[in-house]
mmCIF file of C-alpha atoms in Angstrom:
data_model
loop_
_atom_site.group_PDB
_atom_site.id
_atom_site.type_symbol
_atom_site.label_atom_id
_atom_site.label_comp_id
_atom_site.label_asym_id
_atom_site.label_seq_id
_atom_site.Cartn_x
_atom_site.Cartn_y
_atom_site.Cartn_z
ATOM 1 C CA MET A 16 0.003 -0.067 -0.041
ATOM 2 C CA SER A 17 1.149 3.514 -0.383
ATOM 3 C CA PRO A 18 1.186 6.361 2.128
ATOM 4 C CA ASP A 19 -2.089 7.917 0.684
ATOM 5 C CA GLY A 20 -4.126 4.699 0.638
ATOM 6 C CA GLY A 21 -3.711 3.495 -3.043
ATOM 7 C CA ARG A 22 -2.133 0.155 -3.933
ATOM 8 C CA VAL A 23 1.453 0.098 -5.254
ATOM 9 C CA ALA A 24 1.881 -1.787 -8.242
ATOM 10 C CA PHE A 25 5.177 -2.648 -10.256
ATOM 11 C CA GLN A 26 5.241 -2.979 -14.141
ATOM 12 C CA LEU A 27 8.150 -5.548 -14.899
ATOM 13 C CA ASP A 28 9.896 -4.677 -18.347
ATOM 14 C CA ARG A 29 12.878 -6.682 -18.252
ATOM 15 C CA PHE A 30 14.253 -9.748 -16.052
ATOM 16 C CA GLU A 31 17.269 -11.118 -17.262
ATOM 17 C CA GLN A 32 20.701 -12.328 -16.533
ATOM 18 C CA THR A 33 23.328 -9.721 -18.026
ATOM 19 C CA GLY A 34 26.337 -11.373 -17.048
ATOM 20 C CA GLU A 35 27.917 -14.524 -15.497
ATOM 21 C CA ASP A 36 27.098 -12.992 -11.945
ATOM 22 C CA ARG A 37 24.545 -10.103 -12.475
ATOM 23 C CA LEU A 38 20.811 -10.279 -12.702
ATOM 24 C CA GLU A 39 18.867 -7.024 -13.725
ATOM 25 C CA ILE A 40 15.324 -6.031 -13.161
ATOM 26 C CA VAL A 41 13.741 -2.987 -15.119
ATOM 27 C CA GLY A 42 10.182 -1.971 -14.569
ATOM 28 C CA ARG A 43 7.869 1.089 -13.630
ATOM 29 C CA TRP A 44 6.358 1.842 -10.260
ATOM 30 C CA TYR A 45 2.665 2.957 -9.809
ATOM 31 C CA GLY A 46 1.423 4.519 -6.766
ATOM 32 C CA VAL A 47 4.741 5.011 -4.721
ATOM 33 C CA ARG A 48 4.204 8.913 -4.288
ATOM 34 C CA GLY A 49 5.758 9.704 -1.022
ATOM 35 C CA LEU A 50 7.262 6.158 -0.444
ATOM 36 C CA ARG A 51 10.943 5.904 0.740
ATOM 37 C CA PHE A 52 12.616 2.815 -0.835
ATOM 38 C CA VAL A 53 15.183 0.849 0.986
ATOM 39 C CA ARG A 54 17.896 -1.172 -0.641
ATOM 40 C CA PRO A 55 15.995 -3.566 -2.932
ATOM 41 C CA ALA A 56 15.469 -7.389 -1.889
ATOM 42 C CA LEU A 57 14.900 -10.138 -4.262
ATOM 43 C CA THR A 58 13.538 -13.563 -3.163
ATOM 44 C CA VAL A 59 13.805 -16.385 -5.908
ATOM 45 C CA GLN A 60 12.175 -19.879 -5.461
ATOM 46 C CA THR A 61 14.534 -22.560 -7.070
ATOM 47 C CA ASN A 62 14.851 -26.075 -7.138
ATOM 48 C CA ASP A 63 17.557 -25.941 -4.389
ATOM 49 C CA GLY A 64 15.290 -23.740 -2.268
ATOM 50 C CA GLU A 65 14.636 -20.043 -1.636
ATOM 51 C CA ARG A 66 17.431 -17.595 -2.340
ATOM 52 C CA ASN A 67 17.428 -14.001 -0.913
ATOM 53 C CA LEU A 68 19.553 -11.344 -2.651
ATOM 54 C CA LEU A 69 20.439 -7.947 -1.966
ATOM 55 C CA ALA A 70 20.836 -5.393 -4.647
ATOM 56 C CA THR A 71 24.164 -3.967 -5.619
ATOM 57 C CA LEU A 72 25.230 -0.422 -4.766
ATOM 58 C CA GLU A 73 25.270 0.499 -8.450
ATOM 59 C CA HIS A 74 21.942 2.086 -8.718
ATOM 60 C CA LYS A 75 21.748 3.503 -5.095
ATOM 61 C CA PRO A 76 19.417 5.256 -3.872
ATOM 62 C CA TRP A 77 16.772 3.517 -6.101
ATOM 63 C CA ALA A 78 14.418 6.347 -6.122
ATOM 64 C CA ALA A 79 10.976 5.541 -7.880
ATOM 65 C CA GLU A 80 8.702 7.918 -9.657
ATOM 66 C CA ASP A 81 5.210 6.788 -11.039
ATOM 67 C CA GLY A 82 5.395 5.518 -14.507
ATOM 68 C CA GLN A 83 9.238 6.065 -14.704
ATOM 69 C CA ASP A 84 11.858 3.528 -15.568
ATOM 70 C CA TRP A 85 13.407 1.911 -12.395
ATOM 71 C CA ILE A 86 16.308 -0.483 -12.516
ATOM 72 C CA ALA A 87 18.175 -2.701 -9.757
ATOM 73 C CA ALA A 88 20.829 -5.055 -10.211
ATOM 74 C CA PHE A 89 21.444 -8.369 -7.926
ATOM 75 C CA PRO A 90 24.406 -10.606 -7.650
ATOM 76 C CA TRP A 91 23.550 -14.117 -9.313
ATOM 77 C CA GLU A 92 25.271 -17.393 -9.937
ATOM 78 C CA GLY A 93 23.740 -20.070 -12.351
ATOM 79 C CA ASP A 94 20.983 -20.312 -14.797
ATOM 80 C CA SER A 95 18.773 -17.413 -15.471
ATOM 81 C CA PRO A 96 15.575 -17.785 -12.882
ATOM 82 C CA ASP A 97 11.850 -17.754 -13.832
ATOM 83 C CA PRO A 98 10.481 -14.286 -12.778
ATOM 84 C CA GLY A 99 7.098 -15.923 -11.725
ATOM 85 C CA GLN A 100 9.197 -17.314 -9.006
ATOM 86 C CA ALA A 101 10.607 -14.090 -7.686
ATOM 87 C CA GLU A 102 9.454 -11.410 -5.412
ATOM 88 C CA LEU A 103 10.842 -7.818 -5.210
ATOM 89 C CA ALA A 104 10.780 -5.997 -1.907
ATOM 90 C CA VAL A 105 11.788 -2.233 -1.793
ATOM 91 C CA ALA A 106 10.203 -1.187 1.612
ATOM 92 C CA PRO A 107 8.887 -3.223 4.903
ATOM 93 C CA SER A 108 5.147 -2.779 3.259
ATOM 94 C CA VAL A 109 6.173 -2.931 -0.478
ATOM 95 C CA VAL A 110 6.644 -6.322 -1.771
ATOM 96 C CA VAL A 111 5.387 -7.342 -5.331
ATOM 97 C CA ALA A 112 5.686 -10.500 -7.439
ATOM 98 C CA LEU A 113 7.652 -10.140 -10.517
ATOM 99 C CA ALA A 114 5.082 -11.892 -13.174
ATOM 100 C CA HIS A 115 4.346 -9.986 -16.315
ATOM 101 C CA GLU A 116 1.083 -8.025 -16.416
ATOM 102 C CA PRO A 117 -0.448 -5.621 -18.979
ATOM 103 C CA GLU A 118 -0.078 -2.224 -18.164
ATOM 104 C CA GLU A 119 -3.878 -1.560 -18.355
ATOM 105 C CA LYS A 120 -4.279 -4.386 -15.888
ATOM 106 C CA SER A 121 -1.824 -2.918 -13.417
ATOM 107 C CA ARG A 122 -3.237 0.468 -13.664
ATOM 108 C CA SER A 123 -6.954 -0.941 -13.055
ATOM 109 C CA ALA A 124 -5.518 -3.270 -10.350
ATOM 110 C CA ALA A 125 -4.079 -0.142 -8.830
ATOM 111 C CA GLY A 126 -7.408 1.700 -8.862
ATOM 112 C CA ARG A 127 -9.946 -1.379 -8.031
ATOM 113 C CA LYS A 128 -10.954 -2.060 -4.588
ATOM 114 C CA PRO A 129 -9.515 -5.241 -3.303
ATOM 115 C CA THR A 130 -11.896 -8.345 -2.121
ATOM 116 C CA LEU A 131 -11.635 -9.660 1.466
ATOM 117 C CA ARG A 132 -9.809 -12.581 0.340
ATOM 118 C CA THR A 133 -7.342 -10.630 -1.584
ATOM 119 C CA ARG A 134 -6.672 -8.655 1.459
ATOM 120 C CA LEU A 135 -6.065 -11.579 3.634
ATOM 121 C CA GLU A 136 -3.671 -12.801 1.074
ATOM 122 C CA GLU A 137 -2.024 -9.642 0.825
ATOM 123 C CA SER A 138 -1.707 -9.743 4.696
ATOM 124 C CA GLU A 139 -0.296 -13.079 4.780
ATOM 125 C CA THR A 140 2.013 -12.401 2.032
ATOM 126 C CA ARG A 141 2.823 -8.872 3.818
ATOM 127 C CA ARG A 142 3.484 -10.870 7.119
ATOM 128 C CA ARG A 143 5.686 -13.375 5.371
ATOM 129 C CA ARG A 144 7.438 -10.805 3.601
ATOM 130 C CA LEU A 145 7.746 -8.580 6.883
ATOM 131 C CA ASP A 146 9.319 -11.786 8.606
ATOM 132 C CA SER A 147 11.572 -12.314 5.579
ATOM 133 C CA GLU A 148 12.642 -8.489 5.737
ATOM 134 C CA VAL A 149 13.153 -8.711 9.400
ATOM 135 C CA ALA A 150 15.184 -11.498 9.020
ATOM 136 C CA TRP A 151 17.026 -9.688 6.235
ATOM 137 C CA LEU A 152 17.249 -6.236 8.204
ATOM 138 C CA ARG A 153 18.828 -8.591 11.208
ATOM 139 C CA GLU A 154 21.275 -9.800 8.724
ATOM 140 C CA GLU A 155 21.923 -6.550 7.101
ATOM 141 C CA ARG A 156 22.322 -5.264 10.841
ATOM 142 C CA GLU A 157 24.764 -8.104 11.355
ATOM 143 C CA ALA A 158 26.451 -7.305 8.291
ATOM 144 C CA LEU A 159 26.288 -3.702 9.004
ATOM 145 C CA LEU A 160 27.910 -4.188 12.393
ATOM 146 C CA ALA A 161 30.634 -6.661 10.645
ATOM 147 C CA ASP A 162 31.207 -3.844 8.246
ATOM 148 C CA LYS A 163 31.290 -1.382 11.084
ATOM 149 C CA GLN A 164 33.749 -3.701 12.935
ATOM 150 C CA ALA A 165 35.870 -3.924 9.726
ATOM 151 C CA ALA A 166 35.690 -0.298 9.228
ATOM 152 C CA GLU A 167 36.766 0.218 12.787
ATOM 153 C CA ALA A 168 39.617 -2.078 12.077
ATOM 154 C CA ASP A 169 40.314 -0.691 8.947
ATOM 155 C CA ALA A 170 40.263 2.895 10.591
ATOM 156 C CA ASP A 171 42.735 1.353 13.246
ATOM 157 C CA ARG A 172 44.890 0.084 10.620
ATOM 158 C CA ALA A 173 44.514 3.358 8.801
ATOM 159 C CA ARG A 174 45.502 5.281 11.892
ATOM 160 C CA ALA A 175 48.405 2.838 12.450
ATOM 161 C CA GLU A 176 49.385 3.167 8.858
ATOM 162 C CA LEU A 177 49.036 7.065 9.197
ATOM 163 C CA GLU A 178 51.076 7.084 12.138
ATOM 164 C CA GLU A 179 53.620 4.960 10.342
ATOM 165 C CA ALA A 180 53.210 7.021 7.287
ATOM 166 C CA ARG A 181 53.784 10.175 9.689
ATOM 167 C CA ALA A 182 56.818 8.552 11.140
ATOM 168 C CA ALA A 183 58.083 7.557 7.737
ATOM 169 C CA ASP A 184 57.309 11.127 6.727
ATOM 170 C CA ALA A 185 59.364 12.716 9.518
ATOM 171 C CA ALA A 186 62.144 10.010 8.717
ATOM 172 C CA VAL A 187 61.896 11.103 5.023
ATOM 173 C CA VAL A 188 61.932 15.003 6.085
ATOM 174 C CA ARG A 189 64.858 14.299 8.439
ATOM 175 C CA GLU A 190 66.656 12.352 5.480
ATOM 176 C CA ARG A 191 65.621 15.292 3.241
ATOM 177 C CA ASP A 192 67.058 17.723 5.750
ATOM 178 C CA GLU A 193 70.236 15.952 6.386
ATOM 179 C CA GLY A 194 70.660 15.433 2.552
ATOM 180 C CA LEU A 195 70.248 19.083 2.077
ATOM 181 C CA ARG A 196 72.765 19.725 4.803
ATOM 182 C CA GLU A 197 75.203 17.478 3.019
ATOM 183 C CA ARG A 198 74.310 19.063 -0.405
ATOM 184 C CA ASP A 199 75.083 22.301 1.122
ATOM 185 C CA ALA A 200 78.287 20.847 2.614
ATOM 186 C CA ALA A 201 79.339 19.423 -0.614
ATOM 187 C CA LEU A 202 78.440 22.744 -2.496
ATOM 188 C CA SER A 203 80.607 24.735 0.058
ATOM 189 C CA GLU A 204 83.268 22.053 -0.292
ATOM 190 C CA ARG A 205 83.167 22.338 -4.045
ATOM 191 C CA ASP A 206 83.192 26.221 -3.861
ATOM 192 C CA ARG A 207 86.176 25.870 -1.611
ATOM 193 C CA ALA A 208 88.079 23.373 -4.132
ATOM 194 C CA MET A 209 87.224 25.899 -7.074
ATOM 195 C CA ARG A 210 88.772 28.630 -5.214
ATOM 196 C CA GLU A 211 91.695 26.590 -4.354
ATOM 197 C CA LEU A 212 91.940 25.300 -7.944
ATOM 198 C CA GLU A 213 91.871 28.922 -9.075
ATOM 199 C CA ALA A 214 94.453 30.108 -6.681
ATOM 200 C CA ALA A 215 96.302 26.857 -7.873
ATOM 201 C CA SER A 216 95.884 28.165 -11.529
ATOM 202 C CA GLU A 217 96.906 31.659 -10.663
ATOM 203 C CA ASP A 218 100.164 30.087 -8.889
ATOM 204 C CA ARG A 219 100.718 28.002 -11.801
ATOM 205 C CA ASP A 220 100.274 30.934 -14.061
ATOM 206 C CA ARG A 221 102.762 33.013 -11.967
ATOM 207 C CA ALA A 222 105.064 30.020 -11.798
ATOM 208 C CA LEU A 223 104.922 29.487 -15.563
ATOM 209 C CA ARG A 224 105.752 33.359 -15.920
ATOM 210 C CA ALA A 225 108.419 33.297 -13.485
ATOM 211 C CA ARG A 226 109.811 30.293 -15.121
ATOM 212 C CA GLU A 227 109.598 32.060 -18.410
ATOM 213 C CA GLU A 228 111.280 35.173 -16.867
ATOM 214 C CA ASN A 229 113.893 32.877 -15.579
ATOM 215 C CA GLU A 230 114.494 31.255 -18.909
ATOM 216 C CA ARG A 231 114.827 34.637 -20.390
ATOM 217 C CA ARG A 232 117.439 35.622 -17.793
ATOM 218 C CA ARG A 233 119.103 32.331 -18.037
ATOM 219 C CA GLU A 234 119.401 32.844 -21.940
ATOM 220 C CA GLN A 235 120.484 36.515 -21.683
ATOM 221 C CA ALA A 236 123.085 35.101 -18.796
ATOM 222 C CA GLN A 237 124.174 32.473 -21.197
ATOM 223 C CA ALA A 238 124.472 35.226 -24.076
ATOM 224 C CA GLU A 239 126.518 37.440 -21.570
ATOM 225 C CA SER A 240 128.628 34.499 -20.376
ATOM 226 C CA ALA A 241 129.066 33.470 -23.920
ATOM 227 C CA ALA A 242 130.052 37.241 -24.563
ATOM 228 C CA VAL A 243 132.226 37.288 -21.635
ATOM 229 C CA ALA A 244 133.847 34.104 -22.676
ATOM 230 C CA GLU A 245 134.394 35.462 -26.099
ATOM 231 C CA GLY A 246 135.686 38.493 -24.409
ATOM 232 C CA ARG A 247 137.947 36.447 -22.084
ATOM 233 C CA VAL A 248 139.132 34.586 -25.074
ATOM 234 C CA GLU A 249 139.944 37.896 -26.975
ATOM 235 C CA ALA A 250 141.382 39.272 -23.703
ATOM 236 C CA GLU A 251 143.905 36.070 -23.499
ATOM 237 C CA ARG A 252 144.737 36.593 -27.186
ATOM 238 C CA GLU A 253 145.466 40.535 -26.546
ATOM 239 C CA ARG A 254 147.178 39.329 -23.246
ATOM 240 C CA ALA A 255 149.353 36.934 -25.049
ATOM 241 C CA SER A 256 149.750 39.598 -27.751
ATOM 242 C CA ALA A 257 150.835 42.018 -25.070
ATOM 243 C CA ILE A 258 153.178 39.436 -23.404
ATOM 244 C CA HIS A 259 154.910 38.778 -26.756
ATOM 245 C CA ALA A 260 155.346 42.412 -27.329
ATOM 246 C CA ARG A 261 156.561 42.844 -23.895
ATOM 247 C CA ASP A 262 159.100 40.008 -24.306
ATOM 248 C CA GLU A 263 160.174 41.481 -27.734
ATOM 249 C CA ALA A 264 160.597 44.803 -26.044
ATOM 250 C CA GLN A 265 162.695 43.000 -23.261
ATOM 251 C CA ARG A 266 164.693 41.580 -25.879
ATOM 252 C CA GLU A 267 165.160 44.834 -27.773
ATOM 253 C CA ARG A 268 166.062 46.614 -24.383
ATOM 254 C CA ASP A 269 168.533 43.741 -23.681
ATOM 255 C CA ALA A 270 170.088 44.102 -27.104
ATOM 256 C CA ILE A 271 170.117 47.732 -26.638
ATOM 257 C CA ALA A 272 171.703 47.600 -23.459
ATOM 258 C CA ALA A 273 174.236 45.094 -24.973
ATOM 259 C CA GLU A 274 174.880 47.530 -27.679
ATOM 260 C CA ARG A 275 175.294 50.163 -25.185
ATOM 261 C CA ASP A 276 177.500 48.194 -23.338
ATOM 262 C CA ASP A 277 179.569 47.446 -26.234
ATOM 263 C CA ALA A 278 179.667 51.019 -27.195
ATOM 264 C CA VAL A 279 180.552 52.034 -23.668
ATOM 265 C CA GLU A 280 183.477 49.683 -23.754
ATOM 266 C CA THR A 281 184.636 50.647 -27.191
ATOM 267 C CA ALA A 282 184.379 54.286 -25.972
ATOM 268 C CA ALA A 283 186.794 53.301 -23.081
ATOM 269 C CA ARG A 284 188.955 51.668 -25.235
ATOM 270 C CA ALA A 285 189.045 54.690 -27.485
ATOM 271 C CA LEU A 286 189.551 56.974 -24.764
ATOM 272 C CA ALA A 287 192.322 54.932 -23.268
ATOM 273 C CA GLU A 288 194.012 54.782 -26.693
ATOM 274 C CA ARG A 289 193.851 58.630 -26.880
ATOM 275 C CA ASP A 290 195.114 59.161 -23.405
ATOM 276 C CA ALA A 291 197.981 56.700 -24.413
ATOM 277 C CA ALA A 292 198.623 58.760 -27.380
ATOM 278 C CA LEU A 293 198.345 61.856 -25.617
ATOM 279 C CA GLY A 294 201.011 60.540 -22.998
ATOM 280 C CA ARG A 295 203.540 59.648 -25.607
ATOM 281 C CA GLY A 296 203.475 63.020 -27.158
ATOM 282 C CA ALA A 297 204.001 64.740 -24.008
ATOM 283 C CA GLY A 298 206.694 62.780 -22.154
ATOM 284 C CA PHE A 299 204.218 60.809 -19.984
ATOM 285 C CA PRO A 300 204.631 56.813 -20.049
ATOM 286 C CA ALA A 301 202.391 55.161 -22.625
ATOM 287 C CA VAL A 302 199.342 53.595 -21.211
ATOM 288 C CA SER A 303 197.772 50.814 -23.314
ATOM 289 C CA ALA A 304 193.966 50.059 -23.240
ATOM 290 C CA ALA A 305 194.893 46.755 -21.453
ATOM 291 C CA ASP A 306 196.601 48.705 -18.579
ATOM 292 C CA LEU A 307 193.430 50.919 -18.402
ATOM 293 C CA ALA A 308 191.248 48.050 -18.252
ATOM 294 C CA ARG A 309 193.290 46.639 -15.473
ATOM 295 C CA GLN A 310 193.346 49.733 -13.469
ATOM 296 C CA PRO A 311 190.385 49.627 -10.704
ATOM 297 C CA GLY A 312 187.217 51.956 -11.186
ATOM 298 C CA PRO A 313 187.273 52.913 -14.832
ATOM 299 C CA PRO A 314 185.477 56.042 -15.479
ATOM 300 C CA SER A 315 181.833 55.276 -15.908
ATOM 301 C CA PRO A 316 179.624 56.970 -18.614
ATOM 302 C CA HIS A 317 177.303 57.885 -16.103
ATOM 303 C CA THR A 318 180.164 59.559 -13.755
ATOM 304 C CA PRO A 319 179.392 63.350 -13.426
ATOM 305 C CA GLY A 320 181.942 65.962 -13.334
ATOM 306 C CA ARG A 321 185.091 66.305 -14.979
ATOM 307 C CA HIS A 322 185.602 62.586 -16.465
ATOM 308 C CA ARG A 323 182.399 63.072 -18.179
ATOM 309 C CA SER A 324 183.557 66.373 -20.046
ATOM 310 C CA ARG A 325 186.458 64.258 -21.246
ATOM 311 C CA LEU A 326 184.125 61.765 -23.079
ATOM 312 C CA PRO A 327 184.034 62.099 -26.830
ATOM 313 C CA LYS A 328 180.915 63.268 -28.595
ATOM 314 C CA ALA A 329 180.362 59.844 -30.122
ATOM 315 C CA VAL A 330 180.118 58.289 -26.426
ATOM 316 C CA ASP A 331 177.579 60.862 -25.597
ATOM 317 C CA ALA A 332 175.384 60.169 -28.757
ATOM 318 C CA ALA A 333 175.487 56.595 -28.113
ATOM 319 C CA ASP A 334 174.579 57.084 -24.421
ATOM 320 C CA THR A 335 171.783 59.480 -25.334
ATOM 321 C CA THR A 336 170.503 56.797 -27.986
ATOM 322 C CA ALA A 337 170.530 54.027 -25.510
ATOM 323 C CA ARG A 338 168.781 56.244 -22.869
ATOM 324 C CA MET A 339 165.984 57.032 -25.454
ATOM 325 C CA ILE A 340 165.573 53.116 -26.300
ATOM 326 C CA ALA A 341 165.527 52.177 -22.727
ATOM 327 C CA ALA A 342 162.903 54.661 -22.149
ATOM 328 C CA GLY A 343 160.801 53.781 -24.977
ATOM 329 C CA ALA A 344 161.153 49.885 -24.053
ATOM 330 C CA LEU A 345 160.111 50.922 -20.463
ATOM 331 C CA ILE A 346 157.033 52.946 -21.828
ATOM 332 C CA THR A 347 156.109 50.172 -23.820
ATOM 333 C CA LEU A 348 156.383 47.725 -21.046
ATOM 334 C CA LEU A 349 154.170 49.736 -18.685
ATOM 335 C CA LEU A 350 151.445 50.232 -21.416
ATOM 336 C CA VAL A 351 151.487 46.166 -21.866
ATOM 337 C CA VAL A 352 151.068 45.623 -17.921
ATOM 338 C CA ILE A 353 148.423 48.437 -17.949
ATOM 339 C CA VAL A 354 146.555 46.437 -20.747
ATOM 340 C CA VAL A 355 146.919 43.111 -19.169
ATOM 341 C CA LEU A 356 145.681 44.564 -15.609
ATOM 342 C CA LYS A 357 142.549 45.941 -17.476
ATOM 343 C CA ILE A 358 141.921 42.516 -19.204
ATOM 344 C CA ALA A 359 142.292 40.428 -16.056
#
């Protein structure tokens, strides 16, 4: 019955198995204004007994409007059942058989006043359905309690997993922070290494420049050393040449001195012979050159005074020449010694 006193009717349009584990019911409701459907339940009489099925949640909340298409799906295994052996319950007071009836008959049945026998049959059916629905509600309650317990267990597990996730997240955050610190330390170390590398590069460049400067100086020193060596060789040659010139001058001086000595000795003999000649003419005894030579301390050509005045002009000329030659030789020797000292 409907809340306004009218009879509730259901027009079945389709009752079929759409899959190996799915049974669908499609139809239209009449006289359901103001009714609130619960989860549909299907009772099927089979050869193995009665089977009670609950609708899947696919079409929840299963709201119905008069004359509009309505659908519900139920889990099913086995062959497709006979709709004449099935009853559909959508509320504690709304239980309908699923036998196909013409739409006009359904409409007329919904508007015709039922007989006493019909009302009794309906009451018995309603009682039986209410008992079935109470049992179904109890099972539903137990299922809901089990679902609640399972949900609570799932919630506990979820909370535990959440705590674990939070702990893991905290560990990940700590690891992330540690990684960030290690990264920052690595970046600092890299920057320090880069600065050290730049400093080492600058030191290397300075060392290369210093080495190039040292190479240039070494080459310059080698060139100067070569020039000094060449100058030393040239000085050695000039020194050897000066020594040779000095020796030549000494030999010339010795020769001049010997010639001078010979000239002095010749002048002395000539002087002795002159004196001997003069002695013979004046009545003095004759003195030979040999006697003069044997006399001690013969007059020297360098002796000043009256003895020098008696030397002939030839002796004075020879002595002067010898002195000039000796002075030239001495000057030459001094020049050679000065040149050698400068070279050394």
